[in-house]
Amino acid sequence: MEKRNVYEKPVTLVNILKFAAPTVAMTVFMSFYTMVDGLFVSNLIGTDALSAINLTAPVIQLVTAVSTMLATGGSAVIMKKMGERREEEAKEDFTFLILVNVAVGIAMCALGYWAMGPVFVGMHLSAAVETYCVEYLGRYLLFTVPILLMNNFTLYMIASGKSVLSFICSVSGGVLNMVLDYVFIAGLHMGIGGAAMATGLGYSVTAVVGLVVFGKKKSLLHFKKPAFRVGVLLHAATNGCSEMATALVTGIITMMFNWTMLRYVGEDGVAAVTIIMYVLMFASSLYTGYSCGVAPMVSYYYGENSGEKLKKLVGTSLRVIAFLSVLTVALSFGFTSPLVSVFARPDNAVYDLAVTGNRICTVALLFIGFNIFASGLFTALSNGAVSAILAFSRSFVFMLITMLVLPAFMGVNGIWLATPAAELMALMLSVRMFVKHGQRYRYF
């Protein structure tokens, strides 16, 4: 019952931030150590290896897409049942969905190895970069199941009131990743394959801790004999399809960015895109962390039919996101040169490309937070259809339009402008959906 009191506290800014802060810190830290991963690779191996990490990202996103769908969709379904006081049924569904994720991980690992060769051969890369790609992805895929379990346990720890533990796991995994990066690359000279193994072992920390924590009956959520319910699986899948769509289309759009850069600039352009993606990812992690942090509260208040609490939560969240938007834009503009110089020296051709690109792409941070929150809100409200429309339009339709049109007229600058333009279009759609469904869910 103590855990349930977390959701029964008054909905104030302080209580919301207390609930969401560990998730925000965890997400920011995860993006930070992803950047550190790139930092070690770019400085100890070279910018060709940094390009390879970006070139392998679409395959990794495709491999993890189904698990992302089941994790986010399943969390909303399970926490809604908890809010409806159907605890035992929720625990059965939780165990069932974790087992499904393990099976998905095995299948996706095999698919990743099968797709690896044709994907990289089709890019017509230099021999050095192609070798880096195969070596990095080949080692990374060995950790597919632990990584998928990490994705799931991170969300379920947050949902069950263990967000601090989730944060500790993420910090521990991140520190382990950074230490092993240095040991494997600089000490043992394992190259980019060592970087992949360091990342996989770092992610595995949360998977191991989750198996222990959820194996104990004192946890709000814990493993018990699963019940195979097709409806639950379908509900989780449809509810989380927006997150899967985001993962899938992010992989596709990343490939488009890479191919377009290879066409206009070459492999230096891919390295520049990688640096800018790190910066945008780090800033966006604030929005993602906050949205994931408050999602269980949204699902719970919706499940107990508490419209007043939901209204206060959403209104406060929009103000928080507005503040973060202004803050991240200011910081990204102000620290562009120092951030880029960490990855590429000023005398490197990649440096000038990345500085120019980051200053243009930073405008997107004014819109990204609202778009992330809108999609996450509808997922938490178990409206996977609207969430999918928002996510798919933002990540694919609008990005596809801007990526095809703007570079044709503006060259490289058009590639950088594609992201802000697509996010602005997505914001217009988010506002429309938010207003349209406001009375139904009573969040304003």
PDB file of N, CA and C in Angstrom, residues 344-401:
ATOM      1  N   ALA A 344      35.521  16.434 -32.494  1.00  0.00           N
ATOM      2  CA  ALA A 344      36.339  16.690 -33.686  1.00  0.00           C
ATOM      3  C   ALA A 344      37.182  17.949 -33.467  1.00  0.00           C
ATOM      4  N   ARG A 345      38.441  17.880 -33.838  1.00  0.00           N
ATOM      5  CA  ARG A 345      39.322  19.037 -33.696  1.00  0.00           C
ATOM      6  C   ARG A 345      38.905  20.131 -34.683  1.00  0.00           C
ATOM      7  N   PRO A 346      39.172  21.404 -34.341  1.00  0.00           N
ATOM      8  CA  PRO A 346      38.803  22.512 -35.236  1.00  0.00           C
ATOM      9  C   PRO A 346      39.447  22.436 -36.617  1.00  0.00           C
ATOM     10  N   ASP A 347      40.584  21.729 -36.744  1.00  0.00           N
ATOM     11  CA  ASP A 347      41.228  21.616 -38.054  1.00  0.00           C
ATOM     12  C   ASP A 347      40.683  20.441 -38.870  1.00  0.00           C
ATOM     13  N   ASN A 348      39.693  19.734 -38.296  1.00  0.00           N
ATOM     14  CA  ASN A 348      39.074  18.617 -38.999  1.00  0.00           C
ATOM     15  C   ASN A 348      37.873  19.130 -39.789  1.00  0.00           C
ATOM     16  N   ALA A 349      37.683  18.630 -41.012  1.00  0.00           N
ATOM     17  CA  ALA A 349      36.566  19.074 -41.857  1.00  0.00           C
ATOM     18  C   ALA A 349      35.217  18.798 -41.205  1.00  0.00           C
ATOM     19  N   VAL A 350      35.166  17.785 -40.350  1.00  0.00           N
ATOM     20  CA  VAL A 350      33.926  17.441 -39.662  1.00  0.00           C
ATOM     21  C   VAL A 350      33.486  18.567 -38.726  1.00  0.00           C
ATOM     22  N   TYR A 351      34.453  19.285 -38.151  1.00  0.00           N
ATOM     23  CA  TYR A 351      34.152  20.312 -37.151  1.00  0.00           C
ATOM     24  C   TYR A 351      33.245  21.403 -37.723  1.00  0.00           C
ATOM     25  N   ASP A 352      33.632  22.019 -38.835  1.00  0.00           N
ATOM     26  CA  ASP A 352      32.842  23.114 -39.414  1.00  0.00           C
ATOM     27  C   ASP A 352      31.454  22.648 -39.822  1.00  0.00           C
ATOM     28  N   LEU A 353      31.367  21.439 -40.379  1.00  0.00           N
ATOM     29  CA  LEU A 353      30.060  20.897 -40.765  1.00  0.00           C
ATOM     30  C   LEU A 353      29.152  20.749 -39.542  1.00  0.00           C
ATOM     31  N   ALA A 354      29.707  20.212 -38.466  1.00  0.00           N
ATOM     32  CA  ALA A 354      28.905  19.950 -37.273  1.00  0.00           C
ATOM     33  C   ALA A 354      28.495  21.241 -36.569  1.00  0.00           C
ATOM     34  N   VAL A 355      29.365  22.240 -36.523  1.00  0.00           N
ATOM     35  CA  VAL A 355      29.022  23.519 -35.881  1.00  0.00           C
ATOM     36  C   VAL A 355      27.865  24.187 -36.605  1.00  0.00           C
ATOM     37  N   THR A 356      27.962  24.271 -37.921  1.00  0.00           N
ATOM     38  CA  THR A 356      26.885  24.882 -38.720  1.00  0.00           C
ATOM     39  C   THR A 356      25.586  24.099 -38.560  1.00  0.00           C
ATOM     40  N   GLY A 357      25.689  22.782 -38.652  1.00  0.00           N
ATOM     41  CA  GLY A 357      24.493  21.954 -38.558  1.00  0.00           C
ATOM     42  C   GLY A 357      23.820  22.038 -37.210  1.00  0.00           C
ATOM     43  N   ASN A 358      24.601  22.072 -36.144  1.00  0.00           N
ATOM     44  CA  ASN A 358      24.002  22.120 -34.813  1.00  0.00           C
ATOM     45  C   ASN A 358      23.267  23.424 -34.571  1.00  0.00           C
ATOM     46  N   ARG A 359      23.827  24.535 -35.047  1.00  0.00           N
ATOM     47  CA  ARG A 359      23.166  25.826 -34.842  1.00  0.00           C
ATOM     48  C   ARG A 359      21.827  25.889 -35.562  1.00  0.00           C
ATOM     49  N   ILE A 360      21.727  25.225 -36.688  1.00  0.00           N
ATOM     50  CA  ILE A 360      20.455  25.203 -37.420  1.00  0.00           C
ATOM     51  C   ILE A 360      19.477  24.227 -36.765  1.00  0.00           C
ATOM     52  N   CYS A 361      19.965  23.037 -36.432  1.00  0.00           N
ATOM     53  CA  CYS A 361      19.090  21.993 -35.873  1.00  0.00           C
ATOM     54  C   CYS A 361      18.575  22.337 -34.479  1.00  0.00           C
ATOM     55  N   THR A 362      19.295  23.202 -33.756  1.00  0.00           N
ATOM     56  CA  THR A 362      18.894  23.569 -32.400  1.00  0.00           C
ATOM     57  C   THR A 362      17.489  24.166 -32.346  1.00  0.00           C
ATOM     58  N   VAL A 363      17.060  24.812 -33.414  1.00  0.00           N
ATOM     59  CA  VAL A 363      15.715  25.407 -33.450  1.00  0.00           C
ATOM     60  C   VAL A 363      14.643  24.350 -33.188  1.00  0.00           C
ATOM     61  N   ALA A 364      14.933  23.115 -33.574  1.00  0.00           N
ATOM     62  CA  ALA A 364      13.961  22.027 -33.385  1.00  0.00           C
ATOM     63  C   ALA A 364      13.636  21.796 -31.924  1.00  0.00           C
ATOM     64  N   LEU A 365      14.543  22.169 -31.016  1.00  0.00           N
ATOM     65  CA  LEU A 365      14.320  21.929 -29.592  1.00  0.00           C
ATOM     66  C   LEU A 365      13.175  22.757 -29.031  1.00  0.00           C
ATOM     67  N   LEU A 366      12.745  23.786 -29.755  1.00  0.00           N
ATOM     68  CA  LEU A 366      11.569  24.548 -29.334  1.00  0.00           C
ATOM     69  C   LEU A 366      10.290  23.732 -29.456  1.00  0.00           C
ATOM     70  N   PHE A 367      10.303  22.727 -30.324  1.00  0.00           N
ATOM     71  CA  PHE A 367       9.081  21.973 -30.631  1.00  0.00           C
ATOM     72  C   PHE A 367       9.123  20.519 -30.157  1.00  0.00           C
ATOM     73  N   ILE A 368      10.330  19.944 -30.074  1.00  0.00           N
ATOM     74  CA  ILE A 368      10.456  18.509 -29.811  1.00  0.00           C
ATOM     75  C   ILE A 368       9.778  18.096 -28.513  1.00  0.00           C
ATOM     76  N   GLY A 369       9.960  18.885 -27.451  1.00  0.00           N
ATOM     77  CA  GLY A 369       9.424  18.515 -26.147  1.00  0.00           C
ATOM     78  C   GLY A 369       7.917  18.332 -26.150  1.00  0.00           C
ATOM     79  N   PHE A 370       7.208  19.259 -26.784  1.00  0.00           N
ATOM     80  CA  PHE A 370       5.753  19.165 -26.837  1.00  0.00           C
ATOM     81  C   PHE A 370       5.315  17.954 -27.654  1.00  0.00           C
ATOM     82  N   ASN A 371       6.035  17.662 -28.729  1.00  0.00           N
ATOM     83  CA  ASN A 371       5.684  16.516 -29.558  1.00  0.00           C
ATOM     84  C   ASN A 371       5.913  15.196 -28.821  1.00  0.00           C
ATOM     85  N   ILE A 372       7.032  15.104 -28.092  1.00  0.00           N
ATOM     86  CA  ILE A 372       7.308  13.894 -27.316  1.00  0.00           C
ATOM     87  C   ILE A 372       6.251  13.703 -26.235  1.00  0.00           C
ATOM     88  N   PHE A 373       5.911  14.777 -25.549  1.00  0.00           N
ATOM     89  CA  PHE A 373       4.927  14.677 -24.467  1.00  0.00           C
ATOM     90  C   PHE A 373       3.547  14.303 -25.010  1.00  0.00           C
ATOM     91  N   ALA A 374       3.152  14.884 -26.133  1.00  0.00           N
ATOM     92  CA  ALA A 374       1.834  14.594 -26.702  1.00  0.00           C
ATOM     93  C   ALA A 374       1.696  13.113 -27.050  1.00  0.00           C
ATOM     94  N   SER A 375       2.712  12.558 -27.712  1.00  0.00           N
ATOM     95  CA  SER A 375       2.667  11.145 -28.074  1.00  0.00           C
ATOM     96  C   SER A 375       2.667  10.270 -26.823  1.00  0.00           C
ATOM     97  N   GLY A 376       3.510  10.606 -25.846  1.00  0.00           N
ATOM     98  CA  GLY A 376       3.568   9.835 -24.612  1.00  0.00           C
ATOM     99  C   GLY A 376       2.279   9.919 -23.815  1.00  0.00           C
ATOM    100  N   LEU A 377       1.637  11.083 -23.857  1.00  0.00           N
ATOM    101  CA  LEU A 377       0.376  11.268 -23.135  1.00  0.00           C
ATOM    102  C   LEU A 377      -0.694  10.311 -23.642  1.00  0.00           C
ATOM    103  N   PHE A 378      -0.843  10.225 -24.957  1.00  0.00           N
ATOM    104  CA  PHE A 378      -1.891   9.357 -25.509  1.00  0.00           C
ATOM    105  C   PHE A 378      -1.558   7.875 -25.332  1.00  0.00           C
ATOM    106  N   THR A 379      -0.272   7.538 -25.310  1.00  0.00           N
ATOM    107  CA  THR A 379       0.105   6.162 -24.989  1.00  0.00           C
ATOM    108  C   THR A 379      -0.307   5.831 -23.562  1.00  0.00           C
ATOM    109  N   ALA A 380      -0.018   6.740 -22.631  1.00  0.00           N
ATOM    110  CA  ALA A 380      -0.372   6.525 -21.226  1.00  0.00           C
ATOM    111  C   ALA A 380      -1.874   6.465 -21.026  1.00  0.00           C
ATOM    112  N   LEU A 381      -2.632   7.134 -21.906  1.00  0.00           N
ATOM    113  CA  LEU A 381      -4.088   7.108 -21.842  1.00  0.00           C
ATOM    114  C   LEU A 381      -4.678   5.905 -22.583  1.00  0.00           C
ATOM    115  N   SER A 382      -3.788   4.997 -23.012  1.00  0.00           N
ATOM    116  CA  SER A 382      -4.184   3.778 -23.737  1.00  0.00           C
ATOM    117  C   SER A 382      -4.844   4.077 -25.075  1.00  0.00           C
ATOM    118  N   ASN A 383      -4.503   5.222 -25.656  1.00  0.00           N
ATOM    119  CA  ASN A 383      -4.986   5.551 -26.997  1.00  0.00           C
ATOM    120  C   ASN A 383      -3.812   5.432 -27.959  1.00  0.00           C
ATOM    121  N   GLY A 384      -3.468   4.178 -28.264  1.00  0.00           N
ATOM    122  CA  GLY A 384      -2.326   3.925 -29.121  1.00  0.00           C
ATOM    123  C   GLY A 384      -2.497   4.453 -30.528  1.00  0.00           C
ATOM    124  N   ALA A 385      -3.751   4.561 -30.998  1.00  0.00           N
ATOM    125  CA  ALA A 385      -3.988   5.007 -32.370  1.00  0.00           C
ATOM    126  C   ALA A 385      -3.548   6.458 -32.558  1.00  0.00           C
ATOM    127  N   VAL A 386      -3.996   7.332 -31.666  1.00  0.00           N
ATOM    128  CA  VAL A 386      -3.601   8.748 -31.770  1.00  0.00           C
ATOM    129  C   VAL A 386      -2.102   8.900 -31.558  1.00  0.00           C
ATOM    130  N   SER A 387      -1.567   8.184 -30.570  1.00  0.00           N
ATOM    131  CA  SER A 387      -0.130   8.255 -30.317  1.00  0.00           C
ATOM    132  C   SER A 387       0.666   7.808 -31.541  1.00  0.00           C
ATOM    133  N   ALA A 388       0.183   6.765 -32.207  1.00  0.00           N
ATOM    134  CA  ALA A 388       0.866   6.267 -33.403  1.00  0.00           C
ATOM    135  C   ALA A 388       0.814   7.287 -34.538  1.00  0.00           C
ATOM    136  N   ILE A 389      -0.333   7.931 -34.698  1.00  0.00           N
ATOM    137  CA  ILE A 389      -0.455   8.957 -35.736  1.00  0.00           C
ATOM    138  C   ILE A 389       0.538  10.087 -35.497  1.00  0.00           C
ATOM    139  N   LEU A 390       0.612  10.537 -34.254  1.00  0.00           N
ATOM    140  CA  LEU A 390       1.535  11.618 -33.913  1.00  0.00           C
ATOM    141  C   LEU A 390       2.984  11.201 -34.136  1.00  0.00           C
ATOM    142  N   ALA A 391       3.340  10.027 -33.634  1.00  0.00           N
ATOM    143  CA  ALA A 391       4.725   9.573 -33.724  1.00  0.00           C
ATOM    144  C   ALA A 391       5.125   9.289 -35.168  1.00  0.00           C
ATOM    145  N   PHE A 392       4.231   8.625 -35.905  1.00  0.00           N
ATOM    146  CA  PHE A 392       4.557   8.263 -37.286  1.00  0.00           C
ATOM    147  C   PHE A 392       4.652   9.509 -38.171  1.00  0.00           C
ATOM    148  N   SER A 393       3.725  10.425 -37.970  1.00  0.00           N
ATOM    149  CA  SER A 393       3.755  11.659 -38.767  1.00  0.00           C
ATOM    150  C   SER A 393       5.014  12.462 -38.480  1.00  0.00           C
ATOM    151  N   ARG A 394       5.332  12.578 -37.187  1.00  0.00           N
ATOM    152  CA  ARG A 394       6.501  13.362 -36.795  1.00  0.00           C
ATOM    153  C   ARG A 394       7.802  12.729 -37.271  1.00  0.00           C
ATOM    154  N   SER A 395       7.942  11.436 -37.022  1.00  0.00           N
ATOM    155  CA  SER A 395       9.219  10.781 -37.274  1.00  0.00           C
ATOM    156  C   SER A 395       9.414  10.367 -38.723  1.00  0.00           C
ATOM    157  N   PHE A 396       8.330  10.169 -39.441  1.00  0.00           N
ATOM    158  CA  PHE A 396       8.485   9.656 -40.800  1.00  0.00           C
ATOM    159  C   PHE A 396       7.891  10.575 -41.868  1.00  0.00           C
ATOM    160  N   VAL A 397       6.594  10.818 -41.799  1.00  0.00           N
ATOM    161  CA  VAL A 397       5.935  11.566 -42.881  1.00  0.00           C
ATOM    162  C   VAL A 397       6.547  12.951 -43.049  1.00  0.00           C
ATOM    163  N   PHE A 398       6.589  13.707 -41.964  1.00  0.00           N
ATOM    164  CA  PHE A 398       7.107  15.073 -42.053  1.00  0.00           C
ATOM    165  C   PHE A 398       8.607  15.101 -42.333  1.00  0.00           C
ATOM    166  N   MET A 399       9.340  14.168 -41.725  1.00  0.00           N
ATOM    167  CA  MET A 399      10.784  14.108 -41.991  1.00  0.00           C
ATOM    168  C   MET A 399      11.056  13.691 -43.428  1.00  0.00           C
ATOM    169  N   LEU A 400      10.249  12.784 -43.943  1.00  0.00           N
ATOM    170  CA  LEU A 400      10.425  12.346 -45.330  1.00  0.00           C
ATOM    171  C   LEU A 400      10.206  13.516 -46.285  1.00  0.00           C
ATOM    172  N   ILE A 401       9.149  14.280 -46.028  1.00  0.00           N
ATOM    173  CA  ILE A 401       8.854  15.441 -46.888  1.00  0.00           C
ATOM    174  C   ILE A 401       9.999  16.447 -46.857  1.00  0.00           C
TER     175      ILE A 401
END
